[in-house]
Tab-separated table of C-alpha atoms and ligand atoms in Angstrom:
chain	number	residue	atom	x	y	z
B	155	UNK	CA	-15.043	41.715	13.258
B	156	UNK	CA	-12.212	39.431	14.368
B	157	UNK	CA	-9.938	37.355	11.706
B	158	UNK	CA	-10.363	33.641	10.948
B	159	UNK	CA	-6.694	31.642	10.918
B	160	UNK	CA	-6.470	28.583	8.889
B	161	UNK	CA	-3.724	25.598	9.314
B	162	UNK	CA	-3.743	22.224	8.152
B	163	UNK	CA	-1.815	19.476	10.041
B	164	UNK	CA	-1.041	15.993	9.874
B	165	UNK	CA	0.936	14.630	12.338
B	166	UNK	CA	0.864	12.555	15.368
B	167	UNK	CA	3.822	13.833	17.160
B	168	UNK	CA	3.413	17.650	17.990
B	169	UNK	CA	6.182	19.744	19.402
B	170	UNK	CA	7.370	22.611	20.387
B	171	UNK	CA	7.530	24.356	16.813
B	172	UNK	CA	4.060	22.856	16.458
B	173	UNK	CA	2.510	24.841	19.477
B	174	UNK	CA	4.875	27.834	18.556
B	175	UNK	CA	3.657	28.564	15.416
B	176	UNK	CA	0.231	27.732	16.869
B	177	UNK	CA	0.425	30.735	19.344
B	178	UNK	CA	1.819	32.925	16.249
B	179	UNK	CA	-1.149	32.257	14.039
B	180	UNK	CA	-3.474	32.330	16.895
B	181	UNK	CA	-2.599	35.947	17.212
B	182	UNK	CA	-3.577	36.770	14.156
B	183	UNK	CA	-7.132	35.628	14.833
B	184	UNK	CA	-9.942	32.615	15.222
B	185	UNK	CA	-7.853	29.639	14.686
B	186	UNK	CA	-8.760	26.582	12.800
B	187	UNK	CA	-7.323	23.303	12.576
B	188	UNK	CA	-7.830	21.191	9.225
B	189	UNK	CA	-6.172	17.923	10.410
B	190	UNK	CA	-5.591	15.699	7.175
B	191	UNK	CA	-7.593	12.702	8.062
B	192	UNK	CA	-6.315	8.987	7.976
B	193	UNK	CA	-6.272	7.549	4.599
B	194	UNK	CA	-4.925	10.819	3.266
B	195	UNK	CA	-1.965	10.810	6.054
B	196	UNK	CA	-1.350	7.473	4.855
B	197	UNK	CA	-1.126	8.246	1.270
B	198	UNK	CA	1.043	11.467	1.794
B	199	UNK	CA	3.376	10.555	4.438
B	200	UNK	CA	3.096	7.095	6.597
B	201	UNK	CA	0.556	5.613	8.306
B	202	UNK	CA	-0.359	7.142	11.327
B	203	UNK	CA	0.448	5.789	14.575
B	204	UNK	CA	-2.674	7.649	16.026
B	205	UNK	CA	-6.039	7.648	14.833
B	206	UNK	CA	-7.652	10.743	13.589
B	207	UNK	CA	-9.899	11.321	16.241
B	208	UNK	CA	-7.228	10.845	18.728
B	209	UNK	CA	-5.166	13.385	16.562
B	210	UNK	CA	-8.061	15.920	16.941
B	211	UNK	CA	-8.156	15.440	20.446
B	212	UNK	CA	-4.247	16.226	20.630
B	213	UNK	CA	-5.046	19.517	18.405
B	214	UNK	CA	-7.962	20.720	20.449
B	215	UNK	CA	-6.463	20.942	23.662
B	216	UNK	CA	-3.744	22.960	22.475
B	217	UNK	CA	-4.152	26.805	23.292
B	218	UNK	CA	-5.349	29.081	20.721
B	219	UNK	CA	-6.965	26.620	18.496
B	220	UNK	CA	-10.735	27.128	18.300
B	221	UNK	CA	-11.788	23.754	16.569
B	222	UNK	CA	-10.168	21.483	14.284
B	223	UNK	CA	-12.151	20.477	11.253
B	224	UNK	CA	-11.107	17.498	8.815
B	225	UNK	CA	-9.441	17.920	5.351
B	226	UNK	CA	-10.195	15.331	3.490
B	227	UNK	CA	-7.271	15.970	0.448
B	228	UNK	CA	-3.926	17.222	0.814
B	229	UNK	CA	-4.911	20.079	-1.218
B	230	UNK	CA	-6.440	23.124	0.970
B	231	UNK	CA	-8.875	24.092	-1.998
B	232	UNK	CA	-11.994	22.311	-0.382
B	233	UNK	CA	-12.088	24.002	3.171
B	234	UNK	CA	-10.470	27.095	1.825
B	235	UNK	CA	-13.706	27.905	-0.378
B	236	UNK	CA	-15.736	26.193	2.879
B	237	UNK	CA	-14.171	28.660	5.562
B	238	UNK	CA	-12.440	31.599	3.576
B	239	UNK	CA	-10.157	32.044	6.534
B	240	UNK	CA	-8.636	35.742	6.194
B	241	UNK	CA	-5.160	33.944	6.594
B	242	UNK	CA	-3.482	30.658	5.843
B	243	UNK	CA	-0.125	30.518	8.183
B	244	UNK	CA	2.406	27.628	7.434
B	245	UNK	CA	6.000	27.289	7.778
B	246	UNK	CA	8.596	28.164	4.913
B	247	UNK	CA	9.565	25.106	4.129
B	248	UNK	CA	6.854	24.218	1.880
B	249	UNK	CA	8.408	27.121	-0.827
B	250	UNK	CA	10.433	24.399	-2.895
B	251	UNK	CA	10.102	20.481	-2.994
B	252	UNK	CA	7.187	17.944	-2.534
B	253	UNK	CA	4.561	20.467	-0.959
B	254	UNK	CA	4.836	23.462	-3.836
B	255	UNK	CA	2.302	22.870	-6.143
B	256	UNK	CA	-0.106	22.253	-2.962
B	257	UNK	CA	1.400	25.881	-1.687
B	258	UNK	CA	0.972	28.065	-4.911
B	259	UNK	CA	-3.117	26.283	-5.149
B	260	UNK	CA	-3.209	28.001	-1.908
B	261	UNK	CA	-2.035	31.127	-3.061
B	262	UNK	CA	-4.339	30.995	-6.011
B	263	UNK	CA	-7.656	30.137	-3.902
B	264	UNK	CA	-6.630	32.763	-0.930
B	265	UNK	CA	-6.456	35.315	-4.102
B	266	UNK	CA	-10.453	33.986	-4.960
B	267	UNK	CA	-11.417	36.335	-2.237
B	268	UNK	CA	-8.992	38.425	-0.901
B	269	UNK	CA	-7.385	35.824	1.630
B	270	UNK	CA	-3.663	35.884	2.528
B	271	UNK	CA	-0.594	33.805	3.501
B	272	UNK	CA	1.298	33.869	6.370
B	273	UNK	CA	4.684	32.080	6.597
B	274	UNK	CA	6.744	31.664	9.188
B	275	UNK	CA	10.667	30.104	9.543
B	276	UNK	CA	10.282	27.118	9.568
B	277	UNK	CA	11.807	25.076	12.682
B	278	UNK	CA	14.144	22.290	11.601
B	279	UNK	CA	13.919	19.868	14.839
B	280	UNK	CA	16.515	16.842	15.369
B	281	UNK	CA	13.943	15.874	18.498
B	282	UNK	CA	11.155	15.930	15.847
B	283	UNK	CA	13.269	13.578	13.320
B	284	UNK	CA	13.914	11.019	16.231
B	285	UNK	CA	10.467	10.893	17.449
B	286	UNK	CA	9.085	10.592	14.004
B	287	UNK	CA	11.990	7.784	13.251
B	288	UNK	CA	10.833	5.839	16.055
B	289	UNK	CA	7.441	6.148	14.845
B	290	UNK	CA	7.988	4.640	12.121
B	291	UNK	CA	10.071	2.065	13.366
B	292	UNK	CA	7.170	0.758	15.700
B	293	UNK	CA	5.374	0.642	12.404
B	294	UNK	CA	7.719	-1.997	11.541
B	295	UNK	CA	6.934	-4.569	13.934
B	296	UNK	CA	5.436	-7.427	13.620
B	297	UNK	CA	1.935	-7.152	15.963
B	298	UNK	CA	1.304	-3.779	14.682
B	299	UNK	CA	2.575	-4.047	11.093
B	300	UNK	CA	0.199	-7.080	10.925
B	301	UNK	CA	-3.132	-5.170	11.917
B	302	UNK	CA	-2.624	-2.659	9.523
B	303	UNK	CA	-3.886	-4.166	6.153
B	304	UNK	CA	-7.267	-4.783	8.028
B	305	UNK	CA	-6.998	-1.276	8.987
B	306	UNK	CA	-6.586	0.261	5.458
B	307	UNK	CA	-9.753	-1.704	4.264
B	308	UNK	CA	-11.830	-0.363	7.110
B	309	UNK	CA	-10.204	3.175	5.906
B	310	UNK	CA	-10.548	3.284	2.235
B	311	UNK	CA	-12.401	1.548	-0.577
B	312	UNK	CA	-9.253	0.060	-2.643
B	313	UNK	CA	-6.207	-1.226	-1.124
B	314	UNK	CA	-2.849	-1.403	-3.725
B	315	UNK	CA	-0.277	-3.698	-3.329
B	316	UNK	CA	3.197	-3.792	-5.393
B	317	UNK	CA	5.341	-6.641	-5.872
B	318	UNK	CA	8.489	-6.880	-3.639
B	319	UNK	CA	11.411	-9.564	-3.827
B	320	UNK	CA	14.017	-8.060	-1.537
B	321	UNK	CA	15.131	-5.265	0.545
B	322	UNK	CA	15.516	-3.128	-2.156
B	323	UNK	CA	12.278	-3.864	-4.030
B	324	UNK	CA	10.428	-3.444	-1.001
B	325	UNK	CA	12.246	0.209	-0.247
B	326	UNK	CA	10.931	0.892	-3.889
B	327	UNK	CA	7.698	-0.402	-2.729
B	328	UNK	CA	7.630	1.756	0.325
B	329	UNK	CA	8.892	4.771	-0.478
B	330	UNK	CA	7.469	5.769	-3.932
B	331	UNK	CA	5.506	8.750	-4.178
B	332	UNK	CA	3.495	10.589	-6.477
B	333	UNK	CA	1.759	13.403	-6.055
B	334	UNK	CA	-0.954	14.713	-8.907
B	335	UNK	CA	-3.892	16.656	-8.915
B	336	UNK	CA	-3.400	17.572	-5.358
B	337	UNK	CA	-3.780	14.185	-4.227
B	338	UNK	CA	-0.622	11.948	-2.698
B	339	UNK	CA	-0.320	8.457	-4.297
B	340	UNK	CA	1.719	5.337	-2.722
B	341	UNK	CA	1.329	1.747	-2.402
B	342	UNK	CA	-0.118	-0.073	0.604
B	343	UNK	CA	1.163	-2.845	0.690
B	344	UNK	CA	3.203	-5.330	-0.597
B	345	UNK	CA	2.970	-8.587	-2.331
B	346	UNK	CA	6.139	-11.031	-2.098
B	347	UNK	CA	5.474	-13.034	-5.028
B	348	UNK	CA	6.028	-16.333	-5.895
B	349	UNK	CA	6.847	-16.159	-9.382
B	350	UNK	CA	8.951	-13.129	-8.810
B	351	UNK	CA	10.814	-14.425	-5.588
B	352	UNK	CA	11.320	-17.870	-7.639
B	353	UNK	CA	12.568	-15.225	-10.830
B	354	UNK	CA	15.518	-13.264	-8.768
B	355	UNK	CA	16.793	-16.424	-7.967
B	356	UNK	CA	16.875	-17.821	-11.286
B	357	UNK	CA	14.490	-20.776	-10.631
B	358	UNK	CA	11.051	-21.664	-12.103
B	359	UNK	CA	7.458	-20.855	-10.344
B	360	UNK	CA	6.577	-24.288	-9.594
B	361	UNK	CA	6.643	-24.192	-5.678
B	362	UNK	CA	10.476	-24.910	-6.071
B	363	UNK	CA	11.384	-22.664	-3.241
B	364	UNK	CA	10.630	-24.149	0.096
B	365	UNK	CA	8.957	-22.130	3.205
B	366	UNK	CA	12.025	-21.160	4.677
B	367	UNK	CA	13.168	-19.385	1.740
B	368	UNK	CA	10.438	-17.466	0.697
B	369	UNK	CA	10.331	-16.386	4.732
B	370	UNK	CA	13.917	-15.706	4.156
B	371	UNK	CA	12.819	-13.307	1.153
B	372	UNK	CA	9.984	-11.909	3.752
B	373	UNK	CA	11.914	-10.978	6.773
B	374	UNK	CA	14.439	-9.083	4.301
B	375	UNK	CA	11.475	-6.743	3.214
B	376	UNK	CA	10.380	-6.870	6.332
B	377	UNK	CA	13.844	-5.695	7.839
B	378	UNK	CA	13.545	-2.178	5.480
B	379	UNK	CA	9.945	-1.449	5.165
B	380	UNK	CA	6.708	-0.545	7.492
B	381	UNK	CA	3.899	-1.648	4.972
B	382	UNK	CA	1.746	-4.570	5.279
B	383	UNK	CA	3.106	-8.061	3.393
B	384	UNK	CA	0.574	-9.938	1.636
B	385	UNK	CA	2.236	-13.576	0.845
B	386	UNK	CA	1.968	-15.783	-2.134
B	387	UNK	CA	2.228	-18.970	-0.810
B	388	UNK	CA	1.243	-20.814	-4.057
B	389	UNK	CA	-1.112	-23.997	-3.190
B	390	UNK	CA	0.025	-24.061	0.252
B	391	UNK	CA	1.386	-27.383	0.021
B	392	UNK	CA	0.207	-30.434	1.969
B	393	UNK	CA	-2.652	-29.381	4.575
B	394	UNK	CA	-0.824	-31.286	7.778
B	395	UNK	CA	2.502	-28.704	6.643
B	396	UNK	CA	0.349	-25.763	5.960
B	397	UNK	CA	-1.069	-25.806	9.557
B	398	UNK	CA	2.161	-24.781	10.152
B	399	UNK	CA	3.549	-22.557	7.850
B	400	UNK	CA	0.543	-20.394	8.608
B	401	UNK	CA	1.342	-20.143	12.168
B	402	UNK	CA	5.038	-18.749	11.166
B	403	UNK	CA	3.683	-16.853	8.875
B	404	UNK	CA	0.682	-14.660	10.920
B	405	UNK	CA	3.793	-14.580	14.049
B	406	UNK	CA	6.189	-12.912	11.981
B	407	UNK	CA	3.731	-9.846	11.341
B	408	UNK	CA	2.276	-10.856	7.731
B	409	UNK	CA	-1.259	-9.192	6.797
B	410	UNK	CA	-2.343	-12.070	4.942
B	411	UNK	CA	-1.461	-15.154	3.248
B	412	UNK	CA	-2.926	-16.423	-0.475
B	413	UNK	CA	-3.097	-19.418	-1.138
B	414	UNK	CA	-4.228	-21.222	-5.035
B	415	UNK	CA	-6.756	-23.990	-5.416
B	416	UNK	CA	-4.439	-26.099	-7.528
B	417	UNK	CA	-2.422	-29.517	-6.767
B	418	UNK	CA	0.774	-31.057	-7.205
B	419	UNK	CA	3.441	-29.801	-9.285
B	420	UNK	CA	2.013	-26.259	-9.504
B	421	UNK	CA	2.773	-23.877	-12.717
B	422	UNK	CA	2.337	-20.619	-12.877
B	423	UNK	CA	-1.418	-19.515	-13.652
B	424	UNK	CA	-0.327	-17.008	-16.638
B	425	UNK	CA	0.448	-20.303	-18.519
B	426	UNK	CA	-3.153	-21.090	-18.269
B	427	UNK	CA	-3.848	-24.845	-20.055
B	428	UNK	CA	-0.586	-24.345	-22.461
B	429	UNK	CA	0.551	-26.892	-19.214
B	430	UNK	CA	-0.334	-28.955	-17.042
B	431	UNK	CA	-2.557	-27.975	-14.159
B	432	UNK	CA	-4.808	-29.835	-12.042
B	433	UNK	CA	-7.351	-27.761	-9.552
B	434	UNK	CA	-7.789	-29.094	-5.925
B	435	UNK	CA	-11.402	-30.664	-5.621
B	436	UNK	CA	-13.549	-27.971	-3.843
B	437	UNK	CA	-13.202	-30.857	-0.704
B	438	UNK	CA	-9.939	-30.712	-0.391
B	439	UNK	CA	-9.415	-27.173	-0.462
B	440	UNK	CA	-12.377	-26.507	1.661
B	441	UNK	CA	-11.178	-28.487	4.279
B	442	UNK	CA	-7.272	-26.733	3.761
B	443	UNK	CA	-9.135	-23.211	4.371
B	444	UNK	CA	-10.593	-24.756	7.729
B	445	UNK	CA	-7.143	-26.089	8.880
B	446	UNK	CA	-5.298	-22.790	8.361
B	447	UNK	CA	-7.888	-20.970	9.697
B	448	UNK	CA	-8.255	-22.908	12.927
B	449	UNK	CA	-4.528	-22.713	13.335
B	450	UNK	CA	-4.238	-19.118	13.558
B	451	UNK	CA	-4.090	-16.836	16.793
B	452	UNK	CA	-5.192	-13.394	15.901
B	453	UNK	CA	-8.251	-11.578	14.439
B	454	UNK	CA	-5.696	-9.480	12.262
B	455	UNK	CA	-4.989	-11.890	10.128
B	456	UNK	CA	-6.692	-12.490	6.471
B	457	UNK	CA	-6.644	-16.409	4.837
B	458	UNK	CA	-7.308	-15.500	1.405
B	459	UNK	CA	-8.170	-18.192	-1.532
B	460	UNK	CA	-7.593	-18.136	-4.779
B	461	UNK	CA	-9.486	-19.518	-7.559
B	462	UNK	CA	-8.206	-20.523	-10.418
B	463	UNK	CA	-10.814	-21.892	-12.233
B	464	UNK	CA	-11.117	-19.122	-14.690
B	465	UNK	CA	-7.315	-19.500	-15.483
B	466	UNK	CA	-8.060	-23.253	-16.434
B	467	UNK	CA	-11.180	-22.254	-18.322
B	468	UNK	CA	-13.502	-24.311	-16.080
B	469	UNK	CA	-16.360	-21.362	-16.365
B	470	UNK	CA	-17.987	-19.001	-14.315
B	471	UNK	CA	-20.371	-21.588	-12.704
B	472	UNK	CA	-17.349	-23.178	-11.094
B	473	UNK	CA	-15.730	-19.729	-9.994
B	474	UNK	CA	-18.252	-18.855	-8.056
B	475	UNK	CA	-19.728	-21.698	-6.505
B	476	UNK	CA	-15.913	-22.412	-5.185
B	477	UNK	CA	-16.011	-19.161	-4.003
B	478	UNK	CA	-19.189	-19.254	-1.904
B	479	UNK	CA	-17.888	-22.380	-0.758
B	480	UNK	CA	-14.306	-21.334	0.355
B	481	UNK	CA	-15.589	-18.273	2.296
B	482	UNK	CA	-17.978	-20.602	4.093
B	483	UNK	CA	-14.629	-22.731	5.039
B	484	UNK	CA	-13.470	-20.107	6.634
B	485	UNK	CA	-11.842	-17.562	4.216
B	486	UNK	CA	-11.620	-14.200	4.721
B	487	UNK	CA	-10.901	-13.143	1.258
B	488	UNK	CA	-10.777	-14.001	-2.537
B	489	UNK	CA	-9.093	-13.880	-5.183
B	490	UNK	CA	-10.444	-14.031	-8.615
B	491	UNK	CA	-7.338	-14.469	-11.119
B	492	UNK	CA	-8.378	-14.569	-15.118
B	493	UNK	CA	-5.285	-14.333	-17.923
B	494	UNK	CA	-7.768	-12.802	-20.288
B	495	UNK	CA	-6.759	-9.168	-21.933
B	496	UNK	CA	-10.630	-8.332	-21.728
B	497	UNK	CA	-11.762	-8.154	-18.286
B	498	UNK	CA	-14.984	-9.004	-18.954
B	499	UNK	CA	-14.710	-11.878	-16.900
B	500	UNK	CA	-13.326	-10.531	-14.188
B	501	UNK	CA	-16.450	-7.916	-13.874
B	502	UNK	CA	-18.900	-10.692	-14.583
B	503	UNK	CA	-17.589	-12.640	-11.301
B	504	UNK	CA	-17.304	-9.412	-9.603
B	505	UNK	CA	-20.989	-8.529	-10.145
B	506	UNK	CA	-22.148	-12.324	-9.157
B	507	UNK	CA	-19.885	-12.671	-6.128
B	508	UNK	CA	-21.040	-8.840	-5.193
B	509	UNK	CA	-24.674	-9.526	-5.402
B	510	UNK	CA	-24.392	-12.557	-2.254
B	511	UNK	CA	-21.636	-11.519	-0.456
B	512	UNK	CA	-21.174	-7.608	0.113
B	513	UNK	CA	-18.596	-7.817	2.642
B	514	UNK	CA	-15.756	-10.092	1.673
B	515	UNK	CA	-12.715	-8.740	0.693
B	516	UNK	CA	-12.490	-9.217	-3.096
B	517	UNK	CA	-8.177	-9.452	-4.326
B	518	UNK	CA	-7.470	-9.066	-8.559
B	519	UNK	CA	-3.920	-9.383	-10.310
B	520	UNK	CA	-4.471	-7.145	-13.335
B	521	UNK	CA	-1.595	-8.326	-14.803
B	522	UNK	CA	-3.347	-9.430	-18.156
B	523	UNK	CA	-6.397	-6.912	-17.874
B	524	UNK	CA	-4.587	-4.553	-17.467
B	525	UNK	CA	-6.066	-1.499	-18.956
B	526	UNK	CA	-8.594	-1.129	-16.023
B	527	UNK	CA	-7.936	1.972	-13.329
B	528	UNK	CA	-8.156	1.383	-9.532
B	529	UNK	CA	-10.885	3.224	-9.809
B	530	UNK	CA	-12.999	0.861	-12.067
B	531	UNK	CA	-11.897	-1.997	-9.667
B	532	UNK	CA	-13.391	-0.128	-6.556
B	533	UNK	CA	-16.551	0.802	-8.806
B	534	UNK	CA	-17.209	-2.860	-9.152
B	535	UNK	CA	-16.163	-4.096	-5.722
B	536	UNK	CA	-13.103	-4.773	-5.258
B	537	UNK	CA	-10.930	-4.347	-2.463
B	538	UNK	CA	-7.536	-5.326	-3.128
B	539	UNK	CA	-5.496	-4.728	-6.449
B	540	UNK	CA	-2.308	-6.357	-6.880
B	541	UNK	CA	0.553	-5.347	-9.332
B	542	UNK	CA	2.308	-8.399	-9.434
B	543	UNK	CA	5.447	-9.049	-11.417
B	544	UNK	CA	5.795	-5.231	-12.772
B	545	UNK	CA	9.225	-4.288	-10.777
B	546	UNK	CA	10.842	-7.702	-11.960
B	547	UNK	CA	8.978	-6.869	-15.530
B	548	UNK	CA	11.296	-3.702	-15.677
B	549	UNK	CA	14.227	-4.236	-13.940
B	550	UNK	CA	15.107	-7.307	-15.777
B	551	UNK	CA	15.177	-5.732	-19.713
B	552	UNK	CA	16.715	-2.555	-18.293
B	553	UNK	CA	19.940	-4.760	-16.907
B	554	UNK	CA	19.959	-6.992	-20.240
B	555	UNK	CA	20.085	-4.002	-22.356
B	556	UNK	CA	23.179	-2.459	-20.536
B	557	UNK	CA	24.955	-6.160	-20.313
B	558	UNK	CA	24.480	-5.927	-23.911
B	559	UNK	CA	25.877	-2.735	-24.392
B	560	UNK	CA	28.916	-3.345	-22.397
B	561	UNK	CA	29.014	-6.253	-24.012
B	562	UNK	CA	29.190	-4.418	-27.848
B	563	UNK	CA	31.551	-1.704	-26.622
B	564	UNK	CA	34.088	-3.309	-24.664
B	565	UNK	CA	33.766	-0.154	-22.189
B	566	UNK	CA	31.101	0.556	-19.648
B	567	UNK	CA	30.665	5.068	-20.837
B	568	UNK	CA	27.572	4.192	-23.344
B	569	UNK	CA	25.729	2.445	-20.472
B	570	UNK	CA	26.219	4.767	-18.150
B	571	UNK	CA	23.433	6.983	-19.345
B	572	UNK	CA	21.143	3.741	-18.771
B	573	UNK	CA	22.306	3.845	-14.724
B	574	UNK	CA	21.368	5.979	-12.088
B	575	UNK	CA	24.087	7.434	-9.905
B	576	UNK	CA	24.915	5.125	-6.825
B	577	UNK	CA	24.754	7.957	-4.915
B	578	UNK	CA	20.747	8.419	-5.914
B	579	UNK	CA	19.864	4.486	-4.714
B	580	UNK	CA	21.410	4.971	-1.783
B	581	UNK	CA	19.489	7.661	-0.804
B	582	UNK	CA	16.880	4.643	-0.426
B	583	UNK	CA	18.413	2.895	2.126
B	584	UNK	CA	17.713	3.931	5.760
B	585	UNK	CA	20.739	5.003	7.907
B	586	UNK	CA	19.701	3.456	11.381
B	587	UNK	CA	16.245	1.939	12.450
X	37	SPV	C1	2.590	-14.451	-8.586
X	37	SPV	O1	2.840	-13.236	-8.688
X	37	SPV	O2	3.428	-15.275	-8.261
X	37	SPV	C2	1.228	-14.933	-8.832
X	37	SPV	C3	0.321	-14.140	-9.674
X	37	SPV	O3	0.901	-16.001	-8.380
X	37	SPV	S1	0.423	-14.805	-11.270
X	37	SPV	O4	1.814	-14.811	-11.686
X	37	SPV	O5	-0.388	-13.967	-12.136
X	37	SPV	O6	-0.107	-16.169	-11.237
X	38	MG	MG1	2.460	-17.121	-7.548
């Protein structure tokens, strides 16, 4: 009886190693493809610039390969107990670094039944690296990068977004990586905040920066990074200037743009009623939603509103009828913000909101209820989960603690063990675009 092959691929750019090592394992029998689908491309490596099905169509015509099968995780174990392929064949490089633990799981499920691993040199390709930088550059502009956060929510049930406030924030934000239990984690997307934009430049969150420098914050994350940019744009100011702002906004490649139901001098919500606050009338706001919405020019776009009338302890009631009401303006997302430890709340307007409208993307800022897991979020309908302020949250003690001790010492040595190496954040920093 012939011998079943086994390789698992993700990308979109295949090569001449690609199709060599294809021929090798094809040798060594029946060859299948497990091409990592979408979401889990996009968690383990960058968004891909072709779809899946277009991937598989890429993989199939290729000689040797007999079909090409989905795997759904980075980790093999699923289709390796499916198929129980005779051999697994990868390239070397996987002995040390990122991809080891998913290597020796492979080891340990071929040894289940007898299976074995193949491994061939692997093919270090300067064509490959240029191709896949220019991929990822074409993530990076501004009618594609747009699309891409309504792409994620058609692709998976929870979107994360982490706070960014400047190039290198936003490298932070797009290049962290974790990988556990076999599965790849990174953020989504970004969310260029107001009270953390308004923080690094040592001003308060009361709409204090105008447009052009909060866009000036944007197109620096923008300049480093590929992810989508969800904007804070606090109350979105007067309606005849936020027909406008929008416009810039959705043209220079933003996913989506937030905007609070409050007035005037705006504070920041986590002060709740300890100031004072005054909500828009559900008029007003409605009629705001309309404007920006009529103003835009593509379908990519989201208009997302904000209600705050948890935050200023105006009840449930009031949540939720301003939120049937705002998505019949026009929006095409909420956001339900609460400053309560217990999320109860939060679930409560999930559930009601849920039960009407099944569709809407549903946005949450957990920075107060904060002990609930993405995965609770999703359970009860949410979409989007935001991590708002944490970056600024750590980066600002950290720095006051080694002012301080330079401070006590008169000599910078007892810090040092408080700094990384230059030579480690610079690794961060992309060479050429
Ligand atoms: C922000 O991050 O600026 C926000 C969220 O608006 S919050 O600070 O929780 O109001
Ligand atoms: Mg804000």
């Amino acid at each position: 009886m012939s011998k079943t092959v086994y390789m698992c691929f993700s990308t979109d750019v295949i090569h001449g190693g690609h199709t060599s090592i294809i021929q090798k394992a094809a040798e060594l029998g029946e060859l299948t493809i497990g091409l990592l689908t979408d979401e889990v491309v996009a968690s383990y490596k960058r968004y891909p610039v072709l779809r899946y099905e277009e991937r598989a169509k890429l993989f199939e015509s290729i000689k040797g390969v007999s079909r090409v099968v989905p795997q759904y995780t980075l980790s093999y174990a699923d289709n390796l107990r499916k198929f129980k392929p005779d051999y697994v064949v990868h390239g070397d490089d996987w002995k040390t670094g990122f991809q080891k633990p998913i290597r020796d799981e492979v080891i340990a499920v071929l040894n289940e039944y007898g299976g074995q691993l193949v491994e061939y040199p692997y093919t270090h390709r300067e064509e490959y690296e240029r191709l896949e930088r220019s991929q990822r550059a074409q993530l990076a502009i501004p009618d594609i990068r747009r699309g891409r956060l309504r792409e994620l929510l058609s692709m998976k049930p929870l979107v994360t977004a982490i706070e960014a406030h400047n190039g290198l924030t936003g490298l932070i934000a797009e290049k962290t990586k974790v990988l556990k239990d076999g599965k790849t984690h990174q953020f989504d997307a970004m969310w260029v905040s107001s009270l953390c934009d308004s923080t690094a430049k040592g001003k308060p969150d009361i709409e204090l920066l105008d447009m052009s420098t909060r866009l000036h914050t944007v197109d620096e994350i923008m300049d480093v990074t590929t992810k989508p940019i969800i904007l804070d744009a606090d109350t979105g100011g007067l309606i005849e200037h936020f027909v406008y702002n929008i416009k810039t906004i959705e043209r220079m490649g933003v996913s989506a743009v937030i905007i609070e139901d409050k007035t005037g001098l705006k504070k920041n919500s986590l002060f709740g009623n300890d100031v004072v606050q005054t909500q828009d009338s559900i008029e007003n706001f409605c009629a705001k939603l309309t404007a920006g919405k009529a103003a835009l020019k593509t379908k990519d776009f989201f208009l997302i509103a904000r209600i705050e009338s948890l935050i200023l302890d105006k009840g449930m009631d009031d949540a939720l009828k301003r939120a049937f009401a705002y998505v019949k303006a026009g929006a095409n997302g909420i956001m339900i913000h609460s400053r309560r430890k217990d999320p109860a709340e939060i679930f409560e307007f999930c559930a009601k909101f849920r039960a009407t409208e099944k569709c809407v993307p549903l946005v949450v800022v957990p920075t107060t209820f904060n002990s609930v897991t993405e995965d609770e979020f999703a359970r009860r309908g949410v979409n989007i989960v935001i991590y708002a302020n944490q970056l600024t949250r750590s980066a600002f003690p950290a720095m006051k603690k080694v002012a301080e001790t330079i401070l006590t010492h008169r000599c910078a040595i007892e810090a040092d063990e408080m700094c990384m190496p230059f030579k480690e954040i610079i690794a961060l920093i992309p060479e050429d675009y």
